[in-house]
Short mmCIF file of C-alpha atoms and ligand atoms in Angstrom, two decimals:
data_model
loop_
_atom_site.label_atom_id
_atom_site.label_comp_id
_atom_site.label_asym_id
_atom_site.label_seq_id
_atom_site.Cartn_x
_atom_site.Cartn_y
_atom_site.Cartn_z
CA MET A 253 -113.01 128.16 -13.32
CA SER A 254 -112.17 128.40 -9.61
CA GLU A 255 -109.28 126.33 -8.30
CA ARG A 256 -109.97 123.35 -6.05
CA PRO A 257 -109.37 124.22 -2.38
CA ARG A 258 -106.30 122.54 -0.91
CA VAL A 259 -105.38 121.15 2.49
CA SER A 260 -102.62 119.04 4.00
CA VAL A 261 -103.34 116.44 6.66
CA LEU A 262 -100.42 115.37 8.90
CA GLY A 263 -101.11 112.14 10.79
CA LEU A 264 -103.40 109.43 9.47
CA GLY A 265 -104.40 107.63 12.63
CA ARG A 266 -107.93 106.87 13.85
CA MET A 267 -108.94 110.54 13.56
CA GLY A 268 -106.63 111.64 10.75
CA THR A 269 -107.88 109.07 8.25
CA PRO A 270 -111.58 110.02 8.39
CA ILE A 271 -110.54 113.69 8.36
CA ALA A 272 -108.58 113.16 5.13
CA VAL A 273 -111.53 111.22 3.69
CA ALA A 274 -113.88 114.08 4.62
CA PHE A 275 -111.71 116.57 2.72
CA LEU A 276 -111.51 114.28 -0.31
CA ASP A 277 -115.29 113.78 -0.26
CA ALA A 278 -115.74 117.57 -0.07
CA GLY A 279 -113.65 118.00 -3.23
CA TYR A 280 -110.43 119.25 -1.61
CA GLU A 281 -107.07 118.54 -3.15
CA THR A 282 -105.73 116.69 -0.13
CA VAL A 283 -102.03 116.21 0.58
CA VAL A 284 -101.41 113.50 3.18
CA TRP A 285 -98.42 112.49 5.28
CA ASN A 286 -97.95 109.91 8.01
CA ARG A 287 -94.87 108.99 10.06
CA SER A 288 -95.22 105.25 9.37
CA PRO A 289 -95.46 104.55 5.68
CA GLY A 290 -98.40 102.49 4.43
CA LYS A 291 -101.28 104.53 5.81
CA THR A 292 -101.35 106.79 2.75
CA CYS A 293 -102.05 103.95 0.26
CA GLY A 294 -105.83 103.69 0.73
CA LEU A 295 -106.17 107.47 0.63
CA ALA A 296 -104.01 107.77 -2.48
CA ALA A 297 -106.38 105.30 -4.15
CA ARG A 298 -109.18 107.77 -3.37
CA GLY A 299 -107.28 110.68 -4.89
CA ALA A 300 -105.11 112.00 -2.04
CA ILE A 301 -101.56 113.17 -2.80
CA PRO A 302 -98.99 111.48 -0.55
CA ALA A 303 -96.09 113.70 0.56
CA GLY A 304 -92.61 112.26 1.12
CA THR A 305 -91.99 114.35 4.25
CA ALA A 306 -94.02 116.46 6.65
CA ALA A 307 -92.15 119.57 5.43
CA GLU A 308 -93.19 118.75 1.87
CA ALA A 309 -96.84 118.50 2.98
CA VAL A 310 -96.62 121.80 4.88
CA ALA A 311 -95.03 123.56 1.89
CA ALA A 312 -97.76 122.25 -0.43
CA THR A 313 -100.78 124.10 1.01
CA SER A 314 -101.66 127.18 3.03
CA LEU A 315 -103.83 125.16 5.45
CA VAL A 316 -102.22 122.32 7.40
CA VAL A 317 -104.37 120.17 9.67
CA ALA A 318 -102.51 118.00 12.19
CA PRO A 319 -104.53 115.30 14.00
CA LEU A 320 -101.35 113.83 15.54
CA LEU A 321 -101.10 111.93 18.81
CA ASP A 322 -99.84 114.60 21.21
CA TYR A 323 -97.68 117.67 21.74
CA ALA A 324 -94.43 115.73 21.32
CA ALA A 325 -95.63 114.30 18.00
CA VAL A 326 -96.54 117.79 16.74
CA ARG A 327 -93.16 119.23 17.76
CA GLU A 328 -91.31 116.28 16.26
CA THR A 329 -93.28 116.46 13.00
CA LEU A 330 -93.12 120.23 12.51
CA GLY A 331 -89.52 120.62 13.76
CA PRO A 332 -87.94 120.02 10.35
CA ALA A 333 -90.68 122.11 8.66
CA GLY A 334 -89.84 125.39 10.44
CA SER A 335 -88.46 127.03 7.32
CA VAL A 336 -91.65 126.45 5.29
CA LEU A 337 -94.18 127.55 7.94
CA ARG A 338 -94.26 131.19 6.84
CA GLY A 339 -97.69 132.15 5.51
CA ARG A 340 -99.22 128.79 6.51
CA THR A 341 -101.98 128.15 9.02
CA VAL A 342 -101.33 125.12 11.19
CA VAL A 343 -104.33 123.59 12.95
CA ASN A 344 -103.14 121.40 15.80
CA LEU A 345 -105.83 118.83 16.59
CA ALA A 346 -103.77 116.76 19.03
CA ASN A 347 -104.84 116.75 22.65
CA THR A 348 -102.47 119.15 24.41
CA THR A 349 -102.48 121.19 27.59
CA PRO A 350 -103.37 124.91 27.32
CA ASP A 351 -99.71 125.80 27.96
CA GLN A 352 -98.50 123.41 25.26
CA ALA A 353 -100.95 125.05 22.83
CA ARG A 354 -99.54 128.50 23.72
CA ASP A 355 -96.02 127.19 23.30
CA LEU A 356 -96.83 125.80 19.83
CA ALA A 357 -98.49 129.09 18.85
CA ALA A 358 -95.35 131.00 19.87
CA TRP A 359 -93.07 128.60 18.02
CA ILE A 360 -95.13 128.62 14.81
CA GLY A 361 -95.65 132.39 15.07
CA GLY A 362 -91.87 132.74 15.39
CA HIS A 363 -91.57 131.04 11.99
CA GLY A 364 -94.13 133.36 10.40
CA GLY A 365 -97.07 130.94 10.52
CA ASP A 366 -100.52 131.25 12.07
CA TYR A 367 -101.60 128.80 14.75
CA LEU A 368 -105.04 127.48 15.49
CA ASP A 369 -105.53 125.08 18.34
CA GLY A 370 -108.32 122.58 17.83
CA ALA A 371 -110.03 120.13 20.16
CA MET A 372 -112.06 117.36 18.55
CA MET A 373 -115.30 116.64 20.40
CA ALA A 374 -115.90 113.68 18.12
CA LEU A 375 -115.11 110.04 17.50
CA PRO A 376 -113.61 108.66 14.29
CA GLU A 377 -117.09 107.67 13.09
CA THR A 378 -118.62 111.07 13.87
CA VAL A 379 -116.10 113.14 11.86
CA ALA A 380 -118.02 115.10 9.19
CA THR A 381 -121.37 114.31 10.83
CA ASP A 382 -123.62 116.49 12.98
CA ALA A 383 -122.83 114.30 15.99
CA GLY A 384 -119.35 115.78 16.39
CA PHE A 385 -118.04 119.31 16.81
CA PHE A 386 -114.58 120.87 17.06
CA LEU A 387 -113.41 123.75 19.29
CA TYR A 388 -110.84 126.28 18.13
CA SER A 389 -108.78 129.14 19.53
CA GLY A 390 -105.80 131.17 18.36
CA ALA A 391 -105.34 133.35 15.30
CA GLU A 392 -108.78 134.83 14.63
CA GLU A 393 -108.12 135.96 11.07
CA ALA A 394 -106.87 132.50 10.17
CA PHE A 395 -109.98 130.95 11.72
CA THR A 396 -112.22 133.24 9.70
CA ALA A 397 -110.27 132.68 6.49
CA HIS A 398 -110.32 128.88 6.83
CA ARG A 399 -113.69 128.41 8.50
CA ALA A 400 -115.29 126.75 5.47
CA ALA A 401 -112.49 124.17 5.35
CA LEU A 402 -112.66 123.57 9.11
CA GLU A 403 -116.41 122.99 8.84
CA VAL A 404 -115.69 120.10 6.46
CA MET A 405 -114.42 118.13 9.49
CA ALA A 406 -117.14 119.18 11.95
CA PRO A 407 -119.14 122.23 13.03
CA ALA A 408 -116.55 124.73 14.29
CA HIS A 409 -116.74 126.80 17.50
CA TYR A 410 -114.20 129.58 18.13
CA PHE A 411 -113.15 130.58 21.67
CA GLY A 412 -110.91 133.59 21.18
CA ASP A 413 -107.30 134.40 20.43
CA ASP A 414 -105.71 132.75 23.49
CA PRO A 415 -104.37 129.56 21.88
CA GLY A 416 -104.98 127.63 25.13
CA SER A 417 -108.67 128.45 25.27
CA ALA A 418 -109.92 125.58 23.08
CA GLU A 419 -108.08 123.12 25.34
CA VAL A 420 -109.59 124.70 28.48
CA HIS A 421 -113.07 124.32 26.96
CA ASP A 422 -112.24 120.77 25.86
CA LEU A 423 -111.29 119.82 29.43
CA ALA A 424 -114.42 121.55 30.77
CA LEU A 425 -116.60 119.47 28.45
CA LEU A 426 -114.73 116.29 29.35
CA GLY A 427 -115.26 117.11 33.03
CA THR A 428 -118.98 117.56 32.47
CA GLY A 429 -119.14 114.16 30.82
CA TYR A 430 -116.96 112.42 33.42
CA GLY A 431 -119.32 113.54 36.20
CA ALA A 432 -122.28 111.93 34.44
CA LEU A 433 -120.43 108.80 33.31
CA ALA A 434 -118.90 108.19 36.74
CA GLY A 435 -122.36 108.60 38.27
CA PHE A 436 -123.69 106.00 35.84
CA LEU A 437 -120.96 103.50 36.75
CA HIS A 438 -121.72 103.93 40.44
CA ALA A 439 -125.43 103.42 39.75
CA ALA A 440 -124.71 100.34 37.64
CA ALA A 441 -122.70 98.82 40.51
CA LEU A 442 -125.48 99.62 42.97
CA LEU A 443 -128.16 98.10 40.75
CA ARG A 444 -126.15 95.02 39.85
CA SER A 445 -125.94 94.29 43.57
CA ALA A 446 -129.74 94.52 43.56
CA GLY A 447 -130.03 92.15 40.57
CA THR A 448 -130.47 94.64 37.68
CA ASP A 449 -128.08 94.21 34.78
CA PRO A 450 -126.18 97.42 33.79
CA GLU A 451 -127.36 96.94 30.20
CA VAL A 452 -130.98 96.95 31.31
CA PHE A 453 -130.36 100.12 33.30
CA ALA A 454 -128.43 101.99 30.55
CA PRO A 455 -131.43 103.11 28.38
CA LEU A 456 -133.23 104.41 31.45
CA ALA A 457 -130.13 106.31 32.56
CA ALA A 458 -129.72 107.76 29.04
CA ARG A 459 -133.31 109.00 29.14
CA TRP A 460 -132.74 110.58 32.54
CA LEU A 461 -129.53 112.29 31.40
CA ARG A 462 -131.27 113.79 28.37
CA GLY A 463 -133.79 115.34 30.76
CA MET A 464 -130.96 116.53 33.03
CA ALA A 465 -129.32 118.23 30.03
CA ASP A 466 -132.45 120.37 29.66
CA PHE A 467 -131.81 121.55 33.23
CA LEU A 468 -128.41 123.06 32.31
CA PRO A 469 -129.68 126.47 31.06
CA GLU A 470 -131.42 127.04 34.41
CA LEU A 471 -128.28 126.08 36.32
CA ALA A 472 -126.22 128.36 34.09
CA ARG A 473 -128.65 131.27 34.56
CA GLU A 474 -128.56 130.96 38.36
CA ALA A 475 -124.80 130.46 38.58
CA GLY A 476 -124.12 133.28 36.10
CA ALA A 477 -126.31 135.74 38.04
CA GLY A 478 -125.36 134.46 41.50
CA GLN A 479 -129.11 134.30 42.24
CA TYR A 480 -130.20 131.11 43.94
CA ALA A 481 -133.41 132.07 45.75
CA ASN A 482 -136.00 130.72 43.31
CA GLY A 483 -134.60 127.32 42.40
CA ALA A 484 -137.05 124.44 42.27
CA SER A 485 -134.47 121.99 43.59
CA THR A 486 -132.81 123.12 46.82
CA VAL A 487 -129.56 122.28 48.57
CA ASP A 488 -131.48 120.64 51.43
CA LEU A 489 -133.58 118.51 49.11
CA ASN A 490 -130.53 117.26 47.21
CA ARG A 491 -128.47 116.86 50.38
CA ALA A 492 -131.08 114.42 51.67
CA ALA A 493 -131.07 112.54 48.36
CA VAL A 494 -127.28 112.28 48.24
CA ASP A 495 -127.21 111.20 51.91
CA SER A 496 -129.71 108.44 51.06
CA LEU A 497 -127.75 107.34 47.99
CA ILE A 498 -124.54 107.13 50.01
CA GLY A 499 -126.28 105.38 52.90
CA LEU A 500 -127.81 102.77 50.57
CA SER A 501 -124.49 102.26 48.81
CA ARG A 502 -122.60 101.74 52.08
CA ALA A 503 -125.18 99.27 53.30
CA GLY A 504 -124.74 97.29 50.06
CA GLY A 505 -120.94 97.41 50.17
CA ILE A 506 -120.78 99.73 47.15
CA ALA A 507 -117.96 102.29 46.99
CA THR A 508 -119.13 105.84 47.65
CA ASP A 509 -116.02 107.66 46.37
CA ILE A 510 -117.86 109.25 43.45
CA HIS A 511 -120.61 111.00 45.40
CA GLU A 512 -118.81 111.89 48.64
CA PRO A 513 -117.30 115.15 47.26
CA LEU A 514 -120.78 116.39 46.27
CA GLN A 515 -122.15 115.35 49.66
CA ARG A 516 -119.43 117.41 51.37
CA LEU A 517 -120.24 120.46 49.24
CA LEU A 518 -123.97 120.23 49.93
CA HIS A 519 -123.35 119.90 53.68
CA ARG A 520 -121.04 122.93 53.60
CA ARG A 521 -123.69 125.00 51.83
CA ALA A 522 -126.31 123.96 54.37
CA ALA A 523 -123.94 124.66 57.30
CA ASP A 524 -123.33 128.14 55.86
CA GLY A 525 -127.08 128.83 56.00
CA HIS A 526 -127.88 128.21 52.31
CA GLY A 527 -129.97 125.04 52.61
CA ALA A 528 -132.98 126.72 51.00
CA ASP A 529 -130.97 127.98 48.02
CA SER A 530 -131.02 126.24 44.69
CA PHE A 531 -128.76 123.21 44.12
CA SER A 532 -126.80 125.36 41.67
CA SER A 533 -125.49 127.46 44.57
CA VAL A 534 -122.81 124.79 45.09
CA PHE A 535 -121.15 126.85 42.34
CA GLU A 536 -120.26 129.43 45.01
CA LEU A 537 -117.87 126.92 46.60
CA LEU A 538 -116.08 126.11 43.35
CA GLY A 539 -114.75 129.38 42.03
CA PRO A 540 -113.35 130.42 39.64
CA LYS A 541 -110.80 131.78 42.04
CA PRO A 542 -109.57 135.26 41.09
CA ASN A 543 -106.08 135.26 39.58
CA SER A 544 -106.18 131.52 39.00
CA PRO A 545 -103.17 130.54 36.85
CA LEU A 546 -105.64 128.72 34.56
CA TYR A 547 -106.89 132.06 33.33
CA GLU A 548 -103.50 133.70 32.91
CA LYS A 549 -102.38 134.01 29.33
N1 NAP B 858 -109.66 108.37 18.67
C1 NAP B 858 -110.60 109.11 19.21
O1 NAP B 858 -111.74 108.67 19.45
C2 NAP B 858 -110.31 110.57 19.51
C3 NAP B 858 -111.39 111.44 19.74
C4 NAP B 858 -111.14 112.80 19.98
C5 NAP B 858 -109.82 113.25 20.05
N2 NAP B 858 -108.79 112.36 19.88
C6 NAP B 858 -107.43 112.93 19.94
O2 NAP B 858 -106.96 112.99 18.60
C7 NAP B 858 -105.56 112.79 18.56
C8 NAP B 858 -105.27 111.65 17.58
O3 NAP B 858 -105.90 110.49 18.09
P1 NAP B 858 -106.03 109.15 17.24
O4 NAP B 858 -107.04 108.32 17.94
O5 NAP B 858 -106.18 109.46 15.80
O6 NAP B 858 -104.57 108.52 17.50
P2 NAP B 858 -103.87 107.35 16.69
O7 NAP B 858 -104.84 106.53 15.95
O8 NAP B 858 -102.95 106.68 17.67
O9 NAP B 858 -102.98 108.16 15.63
C9 NAP B 858 -101.91 108.96 16.07
C10 NAP B 858 -101.24 109.58 14.89
O10 NAP B 858 -100.12 110.34 15.38
C11 NAP B 858 -98.94 109.85 14.76
N3 NAP B 858 -97.81 109.95 15.66
C12 NAP B 858 -97.72 109.48 16.93
N4 NAP B 858 -96.51 109.82 17.45
C13 NAP B 858 -95.85 110.50 16.49
C14 NAP B 858 -94.57 111.12 16.43
N5 NAP B 858 -93.73 111.12 17.47
N6 NAP B 858 -94.20 111.74 15.28
C15 NAP B 858 -95.04 111.77 14.21
N7 NAP B 858 -96.27 111.20 14.21
C16 NAP B 858 -96.68 110.58 15.34
C17 NAP B 858 -99.25 108.41 14.37
O11 NAP B 858 -98.36 108.00 13.37
P3 NAP B 858 -98.02 106.43 13.18
O12 NAP B 858 -99.08 105.89 12.29
O13 NAP B 858 -96.68 106.47 12.56
O14 NAP B 858 -98.01 105.81 14.55
C18 NAP B 858 -100.68 108.56 13.89
O15 NAP B 858 -100.73 109.11 12.61
C19 NAP B 858 -105.12 112.48 19.98
O16 NAP B 858 -104.61 113.64 20.57
C20 NAP B 858 -106.42 112.04 20.66
O17 NAP B 858 -106.39 112.29 22.04
C21 NAP B 858 -109.00 111.06 19.57
#
């Protein structure tokens, strides 16, 4: 008979609790620890094994998943567990900066452990559903060895051995979303001033954004190749649209802060003689700049 797989979960907050539940539901022997006592009770009733200290939880299993609050919480929690990290894989799921992830990898590596950095593109209710996905980077062998366990929490995507890489991709995805969400809030303000309730507008905007998402592969192809001659939607066409949007907003007393940066970029492209190029050619003004510190390991 094969042994039950084992995992330790450090931190039982909004994300940690459904993660522990997912492991229990998947049949894992699940050791749980939380700084404030009390949060382990419900999980213990479902079969989890509460640990008295974080070090005890780390020592108990070869895979340690840590959905803690932030970098400081991870350092504080793992500090007293340094001597038992050897041979363990620690998966840090707290939001950290790329440099903090590299720092944690060095510290854990110095104690003989493997480090995986994880970024959770999910909400508490989408853990262990197809709606969420997690990004990983760091020790490749550890990722491969523990992939099945990681997939219990969410579909897993690996971005290479630089521990900071998952966090860079996390921020890139957040940035993509912020652009769309900020655009929606501007539109909602504009329409409310015209008498349309934001809640009436939201389903229409969601439908539009789904269509826009289908446009991403074309944008990616053009930006990746640096070829902008055959785009259906040109700089000039979109410059006129953004000018109109900003003009209408100003006339209605609506703030234009969100769209002005794009307007400036489109005008720069046109002034440089690229008005007939595809909208995606704005990419040429954004980088990445060679030798950017972001890409240094
Ligand atoms: N919630 C979301 O929708 C969501 C989605 C994606 C990613 N995230 C990221 O996931 C991480 C966890 O978020 P969350 O929403 O689960 O947070 P949360 O509900 O506030 O839980 C935070 C956890 O960290 C622990 N903690 C905080 N400071 C600590 C310290 N100094 N030492 C030891 N433990 C400490 C808390 O313990 P106590 O119970 O003792 O306070 C708790 O277990 C964050 O980095 C967040 O940005 C969250």
